[in-house]
């Protein structure tokens, strides 16, 4: 495993795992969740199970950390647009190291859970951001497939979340006052028909309602969005450390494997 800094802040880094192979390999980007707050990290969040699973496959894994808002009170540590711009910078950093690390940038998957599902889906959809937005980058890395697990995909309905004020903190204020900011950060308004979207959500999720996934599918009007509903599964119960019944975790693994094009 190598640590790469994609920025000057201590939280602007990623862990790169690469198989022992001389050939170029696909890459999977992993983004952890935690309501965009700093009491979660890539080392402690359950997406570590995804990283561990991917290490058994013939792919590179780019596990991204990013600056996050403080866990209590106003968002002072990661004001708008810090979180989104960090993720964008972290994702695009692959273009800098791809040649030396023999990473095939024509085969890029991104996976995130919860707030990480929001960030992953947003990162895959950046081509749809308004050109006048501060978030727009005409040279952003193209992503083939995104897998959102329990993801926050519709920012206009904060009542779907167990902590609805987190959306306001993410967007830097009362989001209803800045519709452009909402639109350009909201996966449900940025769906790109060149990206394969795979949405996994438990129908017993009390932290991020399955309505988030259903809204995304409804807004897509497209065949490139596939929804997998996990019956009786809550927010974290697809991960093995939260559920002794591994059926849903095995399904997540199967979905990842089916959508990877490994050499």
Tab-separated table of C-alpha atoms in Angstrom, residues 37-216:
chain	number	residue	atom	x	y	z
A	37	UNK	CA	-18.195	14.438	9.480
A	38	UNK	CA	-14.693	14.075	10.903
A	39	UNK	CA	-15.561	11.444	13.493
A	40	UNK	CA	-15.324	8.911	10.668
A	41	UNK	CA	-12.309	8.102	8.504
A	42	UNK	CA	-11.230	5.699	5.779
A	43	UNK	CA	-9.543	3.523	8.429
A	44	UNK	CA	-12.588	3.164	10.694
A	45	UNK	CA	-15.585	3.294	8.358
A	46	UNK	CA	-17.200	0.019	7.165
A	47	UNK	CA	-16.111	0.659	3.568
A	48	UNK	CA	-12.879	-0.966	4.763
A	49	UNK	CA	-14.709	-4.261	4.093
A	50	UNK	CA	-15.046	-3.248	0.447
A	51	UNK	CA	-11.347	-2.407	0.249
A	52	UNK	CA	-10.452	-5.768	1.790
A	53	UNK	CA	-12.658	-7.595	-0.708
A	54	UNK	CA	-11.179	-5.725	-3.662
A	55	UNK	CA	-7.653	-6.669	-2.594
A	56	UNK	CA	-8.464	-10.218	-3.643
A	57	UNK	CA	-9.231	-9.106	-7.188
A	58	UNK	CA	-6.906	-8.054	-9.973
A	59	UNK	CA	-7.589	-4.329	-9.605
A	60	UNK	CA	-5.973	-1.249	-8.149
A	61	UNK	CA	-7.826	0.331	-5.230
A	62	UNK	CA	-7.716	4.072	-4.529
A	63	UNK	CA	-9.194	4.665	-1.055
A	64	UNK	CA	-9.710	8.412	-0.625
A	65	UNK	CA	-9.713	10.540	2.503
A	66	UNK	CA	-11.033	14.103	2.369
A	67	UNK	CA	-11.530	17.072	4.653
A	68	UNK	CA	-14.712	16.681	6.666
A	69	UNK	CA	-16.880	18.939	8.761
A	70	UNK	CA	-16.564	18.918	12.543
A	71	UNK	CA	-18.849	16.374	14.173
A	72	UNK	CA	-20.679	18.917	16.352
A	73	UNK	CA	-21.865	22.462	15.790
A	74	UNK	CA	-21.464	24.641	12.674
A	75	UNK	CA	-19.378	23.425	9.761
A	76	UNK	CA	-16.138	25.321	10.345
A	77	UNK	CA	-13.547	22.766	9.258
A	78	UNK	CA	-14.871	22.016	5.767
A	79	UNK	CA	-17.008	24.912	4.506
A	80	UNK	CA	-18.512	24.839	1.021
A	81	UNK	CA	-17.179	23.609	-1.374
A	82	UNK	CA	-14.291	21.930	0.491
A	83	UNK	CA	-15.681	18.397	0.705
A	84	UNK	CA	-16.747	18.199	-2.923
A	85	UNK	CA	-13.616	19.867	-4.262
A	86	UNK	CA	-11.429	17.518	-2.203
A	87	UNK	CA	-13.174	14.456	-3.599
A	88	UNK	CA	-12.884	15.828	-7.127
A	89	UNK	CA	-9.191	16.540	-6.623
A	90	UNK	CA	-8.637	13.116	-5.088
A	91	UNK	CA	-10.388	11.325	-7.933
A	92	UNK	CA	-8.581	13.315	-10.619
A	93	UNK	CA	-5.222	12.663	-8.938
A	94	UNK	CA	-5.328	9.265	-10.599
A	95	UNK	CA	-4.523	10.966	-13.898
A	96	UNK	CA	-1.200	12.061	-12.384
A	97	UNK	CA	-0.108	8.645	-11.119
A	98	UNK	CA	-1.779	6.356	-13.664
A	99	UNK	CA	1.228	5.925	-15.926
A	100	UNK	CA	3.768	5.155	-13.209
A	101	UNK	CA	1.339	2.884	-11.338
A	102	UNK	CA	0.078	1.189	-14.525
A	103	UNK	CA	-3.561	2.021	-13.924
A	104	UNK	CA	-6.006	1.684	-16.811
A	105	UNK	CA	-8.063	4.875	-16.753
A	106	UNK	CA	-10.431	3.457	-19.345
A	107	UNK	CA	-11.726	1.113	-16.652
A	108	UNK	CA	-12.693	3.164	-13.604
A	109	UNK	CA	-15.274	2.207	-10.988
A	110	UNK	CA	-16.189	4.230	-7.908
A	111	UNK	CA	-17.962	2.918	-4.792
A	112	UNK	CA	-19.286	4.781	-1.770
A	113	UNK	CA	-21.568	4.203	1.201
A	114	UNK	CA	-24.023	6.715	2.711
A	115	UNK	CA	-22.440	10.192	2.414
A	116	UNK	CA	-19.725	8.396	0.470
A	117	UNK	CA	-22.444	7.165	-1.884
A	118	UNK	CA	-23.381	10.797	-2.445
A	119	UNK	CA	-19.776	11.762	-3.130
A	120	UNK	CA	-19.113	8.778	-5.387
A	121	UNK	CA	-22.250	9.332	-7.462
A	122	UNK	CA	-21.562	13.050	-7.666
A	123	UNK	CA	-17.947	12.449	-8.732
A	124	UNK	CA	-19.084	10.137	-11.517
A	125	UNK	CA	-21.572	12.761	-12.742
A	126	UNK	CA	-19.367	15.844	-12.866
A	127	UNK	CA	-19.651	16.212	-16.626
A	128	UNK	CA	-23.227	17.381	-16.020
A	129	UNK	CA	-22.281	20.237	-13.673
A	130	UNK	CA	-23.118	23.718	-14.967
A	131	UNK	CA	-20.082	25.270	-16.617
A	132	UNK	CA	-20.412	28.452	-14.560
A	133	UNK	CA	-20.265	26.495	-11.292
A	134	UNK	CA	-17.117	26.614	-9.171
A	135	UNK	CA	-17.294	22.808	-9.143
A	136	UNK	CA	-17.028	22.431	-12.922
A	137	UNK	CA	-13.873	20.974	-14.448
A	138	UNK	CA	-13.784	20.153	-18.141
A	139	UNK	CA	-10.901	17.730	-17.585
A	140	UNK	CA	-12.439	15.610	-14.818
A	141	UNK	CA	-11.685	11.890	-14.857
A	142	UNK	CA	-14.324	9.851	-16.681
A	143	UNK	CA	-15.837	7.102	-14.539
A	144	UNK	CA	-17.502	4.093	-16.147
A	145	UNK	CA	-19.490	2.701	-13.234
A	146	UNK	CA	-20.604	3.968	-9.835
A	147	UNK	CA	-21.975	1.783	-7.056
A	148	UNK	CA	-23.843	3.727	-4.396
A	149	UNK	CA	-24.661	1.783	-1.229
A	150	UNK	CA	-27.208	3.383	1.136
A	151	UNK	CA	-26.335	6.635	-0.608
A	152	UNK	CA	-27.587	10.184	-0.098
A	153	UNK	CA	-28.710	10.849	-3.663
A	154	UNK	CA	-31.364	13.573	-3.402
A	155	UNK	CA	-30.314	16.672	-1.457
A	156	UNK	CA	-33.685	18.397	-1.887
A	157	UNK	CA	-35.385	16.074	0.612
A	158	UNK	CA	-33.330	16.315	3.823
A	159	UNK	CA	-36.210	14.799	5.806
A	160	UNK	CA	-35.134	11.454	4.305
A	161	UNK	CA	-32.054	11.583	6.538
A	162	UNK	CA	-31.660	10.802	10.212
A	163	UNK	CA	-29.550	13.974	10.474
A	164	UNK	CA	-31.249	16.318	7.984
A	165	UNK	CA	-29.251	19.423	8.970
A	166	UNK	CA	-26.117	17.808	7.570
A	167	UNK	CA	-27.206	18.706	4.057
A	168	UNK	CA	-27.455	22.371	5.007
A	169	UNK	CA	-23.987	22.191	6.567
A	170	UNK	CA	-22.584	20.497	3.463
A	171	UNK	CA	-23.977	23.184	1.181
A	172	UNK	CA	-22.876	26.057	3.371
A	173	UNK	CA	-26.188	27.456	4.560
A	174	UNK	CA	-29.899	27.224	4.015
A	175	UNK	CA	-29.769	25.315	0.772
A	176	UNK	CA	-33.153	26.490	-0.450
A	177	UNK	CA	-31.632	29.948	-0.979
A	178	UNK	CA	-29.071	28.763	-3.514
A	179	UNK	CA	-30.658	26.481	-6.073
A	180	UNK	CA	-27.557	26.489	-8.292
A	181	UNK	CA	-25.430	25.208	-5.436
A	182	UNK	CA	-27.949	22.447	-4.706
A	183	UNK	CA	-28.239	21.401	-8.339
A	184	UNK	CA	-24.509	21.111	-8.906
A	185	UNK	CA	-23.989	19.049	-5.753
A	186	UNK	CA	-27.074	16.866	-6.134
A	187	UNK	CA	-26.657	13.462	-7.829
A	188	UNK	CA	-30.354	13.261	-8.748
A	189	UNK	CA	-29.988	16.394	-10.875
A	190	UNK	CA	-26.725	15.389	-12.536
A	191	UNK	CA	-27.468	11.969	-14.026
A	192	UNK	CA	-25.147	11.255	-16.955
A	193	UNK	CA	-26.330	8.723	-19.539
A	194	UNK	CA	-22.726	7.686	-20.256
A	195	UNK	CA	-22.251	6.371	-16.698
A	196	UNK	CA	-23.552	3.064	-15.330
A	197	UNK	CA	-25.284	3.734	-12.008
A	198	UNK	CA	-25.838	0.830	-9.635
A	199	UNK	CA	-27.863	1.747	-6.570
A	200	UNK	CA	-27.955	-0.615	-3.576
A	201	UNK	CA	-30.260	0.281	-0.696
A	202	UNK	CA	-31.906	-1.521	2.194
A	203	UNK	CA	-35.650	-1.086	2.530
A	204	UNK	CA	-35.299	-0.952	6.336
A	205	UNK	CA	-32.758	1.879	6.327
A	206	UNK	CA	-33.734	4.345	9.061
A	207	UNK	CA	-30.691	6.590	8.592
A	208	UNK	CA	-30.972	7.276	4.856
A	209	UNK	CA	-34.443	6.407	3.619
A	210	UNK	CA	-34.807	4.200	0.561
A	211	UNK	CA	-36.798	7.138	-0.847
A	212	UNK	CA	-33.388	8.596	-1.723
A	213	UNK	CA	-32.719	5.683	-4.060
A	214	UNK	CA	-36.248	5.704	-5.460
A	215	UNK	CA	-36.029	9.438	-6.208
A	216	UNK	CA	-32.761	8.923	-8.066
